[in-house]
Short mmCIF file of C-alpha atoms and ligand atoms in Angstrom, two decimals:
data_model
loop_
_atom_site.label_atom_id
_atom_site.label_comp_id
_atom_site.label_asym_id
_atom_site.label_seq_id
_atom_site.Cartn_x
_atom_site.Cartn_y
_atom_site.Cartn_z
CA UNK A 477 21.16 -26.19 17.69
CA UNK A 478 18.06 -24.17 18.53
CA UNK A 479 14.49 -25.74 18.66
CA UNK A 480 13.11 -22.72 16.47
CA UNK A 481 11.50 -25.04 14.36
CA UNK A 482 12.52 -28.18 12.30
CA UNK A 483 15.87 -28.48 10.66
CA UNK A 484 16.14 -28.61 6.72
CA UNK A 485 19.75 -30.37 7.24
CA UNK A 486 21.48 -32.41 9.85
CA UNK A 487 24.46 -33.70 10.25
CA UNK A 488 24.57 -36.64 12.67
CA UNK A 489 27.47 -37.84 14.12
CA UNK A 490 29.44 -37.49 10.73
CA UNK A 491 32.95 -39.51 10.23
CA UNK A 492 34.99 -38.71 7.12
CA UNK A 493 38.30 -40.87 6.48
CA UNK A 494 40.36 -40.61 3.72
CA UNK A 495 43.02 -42.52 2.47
CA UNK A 496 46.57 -40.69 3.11
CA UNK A 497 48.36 -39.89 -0.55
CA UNK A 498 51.92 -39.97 1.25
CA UNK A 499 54.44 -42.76 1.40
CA UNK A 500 52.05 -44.68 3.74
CA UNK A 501 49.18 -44.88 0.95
CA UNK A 502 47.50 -48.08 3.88
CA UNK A 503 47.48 -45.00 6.06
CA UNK A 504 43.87 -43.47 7.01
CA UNK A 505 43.19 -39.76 7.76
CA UNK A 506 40.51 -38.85 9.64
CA UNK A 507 38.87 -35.22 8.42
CA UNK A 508 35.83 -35.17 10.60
CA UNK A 509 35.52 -36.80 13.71
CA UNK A 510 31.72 -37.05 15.14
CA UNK A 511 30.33 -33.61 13.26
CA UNK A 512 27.14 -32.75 14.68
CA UNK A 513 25.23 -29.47 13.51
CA UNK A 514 21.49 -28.64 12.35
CA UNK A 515 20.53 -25.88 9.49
CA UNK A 516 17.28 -24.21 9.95
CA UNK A 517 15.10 -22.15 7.05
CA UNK A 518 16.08 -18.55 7.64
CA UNK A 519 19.30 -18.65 9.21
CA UNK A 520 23.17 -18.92 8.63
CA UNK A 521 25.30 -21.29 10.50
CA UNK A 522 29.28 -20.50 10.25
CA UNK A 523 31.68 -22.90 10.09
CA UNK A 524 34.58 -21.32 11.66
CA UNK A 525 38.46 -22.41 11.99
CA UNK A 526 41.88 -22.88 10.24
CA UNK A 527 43.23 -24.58 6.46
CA UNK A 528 42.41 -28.08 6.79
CA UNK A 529 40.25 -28.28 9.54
CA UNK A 530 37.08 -29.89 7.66
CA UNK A 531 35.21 -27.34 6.51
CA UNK A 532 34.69 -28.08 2.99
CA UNK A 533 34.67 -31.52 3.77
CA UNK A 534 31.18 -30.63 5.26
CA UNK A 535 30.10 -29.38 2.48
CA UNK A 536 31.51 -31.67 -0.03
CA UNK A 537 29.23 -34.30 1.90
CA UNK A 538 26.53 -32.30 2.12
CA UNK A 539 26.43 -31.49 -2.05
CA UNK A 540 27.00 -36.10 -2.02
CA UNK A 541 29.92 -35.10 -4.04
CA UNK A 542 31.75 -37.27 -0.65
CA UNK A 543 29.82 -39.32 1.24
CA UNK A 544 30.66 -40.40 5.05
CA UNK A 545 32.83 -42.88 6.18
CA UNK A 546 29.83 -42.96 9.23
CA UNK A 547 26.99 -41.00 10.34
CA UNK A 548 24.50 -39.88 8.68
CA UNK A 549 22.95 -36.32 6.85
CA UNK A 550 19.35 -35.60 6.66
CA UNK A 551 17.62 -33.39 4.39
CA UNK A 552 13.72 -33.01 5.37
CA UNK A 553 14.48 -35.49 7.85
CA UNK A 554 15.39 -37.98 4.90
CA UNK A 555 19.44 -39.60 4.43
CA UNK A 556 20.67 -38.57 1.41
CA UNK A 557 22.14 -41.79 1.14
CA UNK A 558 18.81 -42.39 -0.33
CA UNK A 559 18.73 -40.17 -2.81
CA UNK A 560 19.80 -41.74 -5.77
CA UNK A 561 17.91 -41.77 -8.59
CA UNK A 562 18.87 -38.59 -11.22
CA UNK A 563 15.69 -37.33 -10.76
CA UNK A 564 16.08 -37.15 -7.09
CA UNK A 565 19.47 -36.27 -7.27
CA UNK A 566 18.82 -33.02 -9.36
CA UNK A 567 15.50 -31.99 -7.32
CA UNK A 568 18.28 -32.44 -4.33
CA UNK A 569 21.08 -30.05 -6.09
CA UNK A 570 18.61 -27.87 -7.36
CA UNK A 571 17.35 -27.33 -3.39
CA UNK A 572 21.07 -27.53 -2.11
CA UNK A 573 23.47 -25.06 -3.90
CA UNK A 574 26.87 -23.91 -2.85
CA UNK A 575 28.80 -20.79 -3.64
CA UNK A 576 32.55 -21.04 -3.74
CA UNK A 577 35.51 -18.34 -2.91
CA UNK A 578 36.05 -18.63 -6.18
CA UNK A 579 33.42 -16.19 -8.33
CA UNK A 580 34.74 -17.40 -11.34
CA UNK A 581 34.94 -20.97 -11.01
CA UNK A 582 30.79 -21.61 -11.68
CA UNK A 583 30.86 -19.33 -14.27
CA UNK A 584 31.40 -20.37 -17.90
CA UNK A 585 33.65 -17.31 -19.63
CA UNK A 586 32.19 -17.55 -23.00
CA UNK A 587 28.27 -17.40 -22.09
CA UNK A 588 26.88 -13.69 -21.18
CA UNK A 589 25.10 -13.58 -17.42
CA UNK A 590 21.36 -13.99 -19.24
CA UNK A 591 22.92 -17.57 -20.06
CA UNK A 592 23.84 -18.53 -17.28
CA UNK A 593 20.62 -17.36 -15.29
CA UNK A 594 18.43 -18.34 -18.29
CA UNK A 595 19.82 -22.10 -18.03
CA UNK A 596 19.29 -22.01 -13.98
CA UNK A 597 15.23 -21.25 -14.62
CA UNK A 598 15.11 -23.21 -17.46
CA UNK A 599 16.87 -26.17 -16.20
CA UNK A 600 14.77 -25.99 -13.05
CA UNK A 601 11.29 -25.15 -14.51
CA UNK A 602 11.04 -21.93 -13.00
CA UNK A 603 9.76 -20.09 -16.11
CA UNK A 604 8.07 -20.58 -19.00
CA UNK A 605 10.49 -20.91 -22.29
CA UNK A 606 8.90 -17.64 -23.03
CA UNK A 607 11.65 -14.75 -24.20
CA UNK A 608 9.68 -11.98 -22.91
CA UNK A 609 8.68 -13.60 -19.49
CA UNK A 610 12.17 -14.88 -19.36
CA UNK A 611 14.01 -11.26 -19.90
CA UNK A 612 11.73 -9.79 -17.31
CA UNK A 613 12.15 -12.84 -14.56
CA UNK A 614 15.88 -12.51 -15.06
CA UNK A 615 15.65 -8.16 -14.75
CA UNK A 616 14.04 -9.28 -11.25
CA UNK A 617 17.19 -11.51 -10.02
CA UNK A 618 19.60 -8.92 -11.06
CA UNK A 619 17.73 -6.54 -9.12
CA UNK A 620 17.23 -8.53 -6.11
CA UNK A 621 21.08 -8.92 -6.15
CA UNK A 622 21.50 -4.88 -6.67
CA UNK A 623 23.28 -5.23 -9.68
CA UNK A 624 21.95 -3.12 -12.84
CA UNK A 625 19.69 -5.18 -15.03
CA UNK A 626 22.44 -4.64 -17.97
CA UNK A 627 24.76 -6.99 -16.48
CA UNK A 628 22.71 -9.53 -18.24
CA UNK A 629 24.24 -8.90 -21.28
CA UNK A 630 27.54 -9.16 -19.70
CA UNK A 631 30.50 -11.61 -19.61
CA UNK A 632 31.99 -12.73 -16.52
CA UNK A 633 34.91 -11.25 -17.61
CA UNK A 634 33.44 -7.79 -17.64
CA UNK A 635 32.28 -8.09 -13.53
CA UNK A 636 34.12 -7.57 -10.63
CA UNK A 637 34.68 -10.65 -8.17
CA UNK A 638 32.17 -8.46 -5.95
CA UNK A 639 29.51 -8.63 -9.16
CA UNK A 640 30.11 -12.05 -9.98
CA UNK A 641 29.74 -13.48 -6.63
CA UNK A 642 26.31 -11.60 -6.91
CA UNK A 643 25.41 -13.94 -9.74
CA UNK A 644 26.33 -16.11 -8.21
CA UNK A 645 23.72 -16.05 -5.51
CA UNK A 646 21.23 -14.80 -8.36
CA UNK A 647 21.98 -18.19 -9.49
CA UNK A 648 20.92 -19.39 -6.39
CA UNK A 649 17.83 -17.82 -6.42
CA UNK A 650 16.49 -18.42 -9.85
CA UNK A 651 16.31 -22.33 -9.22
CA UNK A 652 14.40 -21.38 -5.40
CA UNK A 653 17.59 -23.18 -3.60
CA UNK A 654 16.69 -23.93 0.27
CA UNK A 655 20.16 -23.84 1.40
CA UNK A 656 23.32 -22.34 0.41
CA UNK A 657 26.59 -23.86 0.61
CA UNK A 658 28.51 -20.50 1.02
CA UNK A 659 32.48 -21.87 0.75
CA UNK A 660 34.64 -18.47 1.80
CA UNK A 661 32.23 -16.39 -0.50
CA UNK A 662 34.00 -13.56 0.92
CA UNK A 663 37.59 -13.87 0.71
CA UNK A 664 38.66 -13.15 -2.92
CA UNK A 665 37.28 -10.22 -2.62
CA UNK A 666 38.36 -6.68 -2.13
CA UNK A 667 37.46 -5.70 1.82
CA UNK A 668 35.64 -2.80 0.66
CA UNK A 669 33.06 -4.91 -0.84
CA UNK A 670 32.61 -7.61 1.21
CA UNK A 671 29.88 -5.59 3.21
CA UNK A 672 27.81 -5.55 0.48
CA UNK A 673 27.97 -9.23 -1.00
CA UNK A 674 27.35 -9.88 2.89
CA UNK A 675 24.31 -8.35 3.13
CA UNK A 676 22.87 -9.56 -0.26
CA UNK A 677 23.62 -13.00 1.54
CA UNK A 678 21.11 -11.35 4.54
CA UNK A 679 18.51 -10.07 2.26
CA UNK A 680 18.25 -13.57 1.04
CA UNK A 681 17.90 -15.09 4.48
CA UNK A 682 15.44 -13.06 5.22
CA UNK A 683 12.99 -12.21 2.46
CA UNK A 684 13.23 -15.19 1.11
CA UNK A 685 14.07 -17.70 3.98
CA UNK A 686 17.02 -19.23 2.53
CA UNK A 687 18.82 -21.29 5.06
CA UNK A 688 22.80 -20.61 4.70
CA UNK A 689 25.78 -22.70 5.50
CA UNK A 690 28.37 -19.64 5.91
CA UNK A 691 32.10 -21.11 5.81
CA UNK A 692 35.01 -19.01 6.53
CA UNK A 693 38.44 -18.42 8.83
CA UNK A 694 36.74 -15.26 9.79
CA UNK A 695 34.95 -14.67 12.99
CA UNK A 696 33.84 -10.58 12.07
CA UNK A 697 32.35 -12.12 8.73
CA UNK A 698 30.51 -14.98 10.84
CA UNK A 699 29.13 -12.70 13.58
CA UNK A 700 27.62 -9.97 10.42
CA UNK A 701 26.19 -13.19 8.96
CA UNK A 702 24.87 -16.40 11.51
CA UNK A 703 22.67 -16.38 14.44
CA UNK A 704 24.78 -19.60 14.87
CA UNK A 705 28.52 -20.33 15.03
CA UNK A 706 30.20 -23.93 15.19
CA UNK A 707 34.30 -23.18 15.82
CA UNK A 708 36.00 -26.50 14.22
CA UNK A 709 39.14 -27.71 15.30
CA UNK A 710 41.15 -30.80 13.23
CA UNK A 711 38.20 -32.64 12.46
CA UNK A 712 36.09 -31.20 15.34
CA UNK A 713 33.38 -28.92 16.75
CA UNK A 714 34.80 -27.97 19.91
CA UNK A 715 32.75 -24.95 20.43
CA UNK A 716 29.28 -23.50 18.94
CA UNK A 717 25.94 -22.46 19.91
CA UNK A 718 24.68 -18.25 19.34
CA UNK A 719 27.82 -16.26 17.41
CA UNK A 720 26.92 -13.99 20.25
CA UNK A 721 27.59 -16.06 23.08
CA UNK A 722 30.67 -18.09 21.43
CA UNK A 723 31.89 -14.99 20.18
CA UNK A 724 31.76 -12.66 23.78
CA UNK A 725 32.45 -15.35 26.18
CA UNK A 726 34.66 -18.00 24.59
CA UNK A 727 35.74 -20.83 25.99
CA UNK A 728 37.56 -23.09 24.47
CA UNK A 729 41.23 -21.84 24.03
CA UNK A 730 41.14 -22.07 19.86
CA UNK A 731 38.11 -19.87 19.93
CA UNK A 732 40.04 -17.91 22.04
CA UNK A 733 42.73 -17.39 19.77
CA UNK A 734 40.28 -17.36 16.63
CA UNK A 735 39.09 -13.79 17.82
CA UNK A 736 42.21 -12.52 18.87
CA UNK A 737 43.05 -11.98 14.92
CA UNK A 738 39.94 -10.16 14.48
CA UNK A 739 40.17 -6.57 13.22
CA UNK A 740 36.68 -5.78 14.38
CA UNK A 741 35.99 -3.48 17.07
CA UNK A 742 32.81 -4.85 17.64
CA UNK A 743 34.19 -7.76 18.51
CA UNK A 744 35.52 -7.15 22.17
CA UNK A 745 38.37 -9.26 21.43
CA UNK A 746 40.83 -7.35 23.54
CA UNK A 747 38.59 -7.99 26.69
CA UNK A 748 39.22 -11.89 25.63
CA UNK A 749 43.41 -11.22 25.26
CA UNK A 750 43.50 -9.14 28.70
CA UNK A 751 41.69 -11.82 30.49
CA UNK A 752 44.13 -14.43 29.13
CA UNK A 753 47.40 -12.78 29.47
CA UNK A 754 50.14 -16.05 29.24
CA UNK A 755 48.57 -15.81 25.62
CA UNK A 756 51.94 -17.50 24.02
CA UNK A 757 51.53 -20.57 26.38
CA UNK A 758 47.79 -20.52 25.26
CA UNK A 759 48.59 -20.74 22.17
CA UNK A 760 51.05 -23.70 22.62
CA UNK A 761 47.85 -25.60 24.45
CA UNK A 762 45.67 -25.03 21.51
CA UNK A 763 48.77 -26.85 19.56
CA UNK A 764 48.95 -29.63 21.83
CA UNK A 765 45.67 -30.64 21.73
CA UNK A 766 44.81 -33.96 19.98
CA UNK A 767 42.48 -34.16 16.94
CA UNK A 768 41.79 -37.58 17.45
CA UNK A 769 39.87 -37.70 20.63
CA UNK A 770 36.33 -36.38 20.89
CA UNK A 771 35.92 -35.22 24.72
CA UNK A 772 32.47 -34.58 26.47
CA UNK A 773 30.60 -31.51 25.51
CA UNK A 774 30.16 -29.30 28.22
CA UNK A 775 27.16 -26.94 28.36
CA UNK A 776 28.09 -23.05 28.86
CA UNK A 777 24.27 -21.16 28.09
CA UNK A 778 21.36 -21.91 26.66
CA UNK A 779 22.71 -22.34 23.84
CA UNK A 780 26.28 -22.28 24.35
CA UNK A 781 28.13 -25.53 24.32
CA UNK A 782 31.73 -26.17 24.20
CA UNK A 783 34.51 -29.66 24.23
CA UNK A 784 36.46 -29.77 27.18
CA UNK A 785 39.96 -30.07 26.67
CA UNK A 786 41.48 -33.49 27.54
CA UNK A 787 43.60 -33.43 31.12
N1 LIG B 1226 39.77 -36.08 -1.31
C1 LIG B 1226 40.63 -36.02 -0.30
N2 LIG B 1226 41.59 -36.97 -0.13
C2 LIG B 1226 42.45 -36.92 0.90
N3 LIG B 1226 42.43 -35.95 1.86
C3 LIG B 1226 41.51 -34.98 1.75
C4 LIG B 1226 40.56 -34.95 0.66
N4 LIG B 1226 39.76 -33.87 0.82
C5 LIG B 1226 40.21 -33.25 1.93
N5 LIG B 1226 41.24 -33.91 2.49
C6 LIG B 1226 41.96 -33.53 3.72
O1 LIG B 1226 41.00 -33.32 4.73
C7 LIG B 1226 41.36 -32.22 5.55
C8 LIG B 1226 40.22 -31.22 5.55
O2 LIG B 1226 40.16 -30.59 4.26
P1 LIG B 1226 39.11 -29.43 3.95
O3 LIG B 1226 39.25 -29.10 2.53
O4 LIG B 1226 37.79 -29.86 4.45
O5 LIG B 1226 39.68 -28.26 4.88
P2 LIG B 1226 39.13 -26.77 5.05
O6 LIG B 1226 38.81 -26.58 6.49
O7 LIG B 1226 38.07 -26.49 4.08
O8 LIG B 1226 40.45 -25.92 4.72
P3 LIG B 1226 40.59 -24.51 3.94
O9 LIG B 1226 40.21 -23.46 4.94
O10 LIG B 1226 42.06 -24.47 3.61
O11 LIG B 1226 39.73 -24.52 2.73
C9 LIG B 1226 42.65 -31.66 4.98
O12 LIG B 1226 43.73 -32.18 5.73
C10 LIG B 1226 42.69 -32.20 3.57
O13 LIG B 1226 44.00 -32.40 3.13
MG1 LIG B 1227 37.95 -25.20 2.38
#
């Protein structure tokens, strides 16, 4: 989306069908419908909308634990298709991690923290099987994470959500990921501390370049977060380009609506409600709309883009 420099990933006109579960098991189900988006070293890109709009779907392609139906996703420039030796395949998920809402789900309850970091440098070369080197490298994560280095000798149990999404990222960090999968990172967790796992997420964009993939329902969380926001819709992007720009002059009637449930003052959402002030029949046109057919992108600002509504 911005010409900054080169991408690390890139999702090229990505199409993701699955087979419907229901009665009509010959039925097919579209989840993505032409997804188009570029990740760049150093930045966050949200992926913004509602339950069961694609979002994970994205990222479920992007960790090749899916692969798509068309399209194609480069890393470096290269299709992951073609990554397929194990080899390859762990260098890949090494460089590619994700972080789920869940902080407990990639963490095993019976190993302390040192474990669990210990195995992510180990696993990934990133330190000598040296005790001494190893206790000191892993002092360093916790501390980049701002969380004491005792938590080493921890549980999971014995964390917060807060603390164990922070080992989360450690996690990231100890096998040098490029990009972070970030799936809702946010939401289990208490508001108060949501700030601060936030801006451990921003430290690691920018002292150590990490590029982000931020998903979430939550356009306050996305604007604290990405220089760049992509609003999907049933399958779609139908608006994205600076968080700034989508987020103070939206224009596509979903974003619209997005950021009228956003408690965040910063966010000038009322401005956005006043100027739209049928907002019940706006809200009935954002219903109507079909998820099957992608319209022309229309170009707002420089980088600003947004799909036009059918009719
Ligand atoms: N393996 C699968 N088989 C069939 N349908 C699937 C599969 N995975 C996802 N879907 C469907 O694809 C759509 C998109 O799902 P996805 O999990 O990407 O949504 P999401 O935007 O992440 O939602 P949420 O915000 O609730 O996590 C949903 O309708 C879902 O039911
Ligand atoms: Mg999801």
């Amino acid at each position: 989306m911005s010409d900054s420099n080169t991408p690390i990933l890139e999702m090229n006109a990505i199409v993701k069908d699955f087979q419907s579960t229901g009665f009509a098991k010959s039925d097919i189900f579209r989840a993505l419908n032409g997804i188009n988006f570029k990740i760049y070293k150093g930045r966050a890109l949200a992926l913004v909308g509602e339950s069961g709009c694609g979002k994970s779907t994205c990222a479920r392609l992007i960790t090749k634990i899916e692969t798509p139906t068309e399209g194609n996703i480069l890393f470096h420039g290269q299709d992951i298709k073609e990554i397929t030796s194990r080899k390859d395949l762990l260098n890949y998920r090494k460089n590619v991690q994700m972080i789920f809402q869940d902080p407990f789900s990639s963490l095993n309850p019976t190993h302390t923290i040192y474990h669990h970091l210990s195995r992510a440098l180990l696993i990934h070369d990133r330190c000598a099987n040296n005790g001494k080197k190893l206790r000191a490298r892993i002092d360093e994560l916790l501390t980049l994470v701002e969380l004491p280095t005792l938590t080493a000798d921890k549980f999971p149990h014995e964390l917060s959500g807060g603390q164990r999404q922070r080992v989360n990222m450690a996690k990231t960090l100890a096998v040098g990921a490029e990009l972070v999968l970030a799936d809702e990172p946010t939401s289990m967790l208490d508001v108060s501390i949501r700030l601060g796992v936030l801006d451990t997420m921003k430290r690691m964009k920018s002292e150590h370049d990490m590029a982000f993939l931020y998903i979430t329902h939550d356009l306050a969380t996305a604007h604290y977060i990405a220089e760049e926001t992509a609003v999907m819709y049933k399958g779609q992007i139908v608006e994205w380009g600076d968080t700034h720009e989508v987020i103070n002059n939206p224009q596509h009637p979903y974003t619209k609506l997005l950021i009228s449930a956003v408690p965040d003052p910063e966010i000038k959402f009322r401005e956005v409600i006043e100027q739209d002030l049928d907002f019940s029949s706006h809200a009935e046109k954002v219903r109507a709309l079909s998820g099957h057919k992608v319209n022309q992108a229309k170009q707002v600002n420089h980088n600003h883009f947004v799909r036009l509504l059918a009719g």
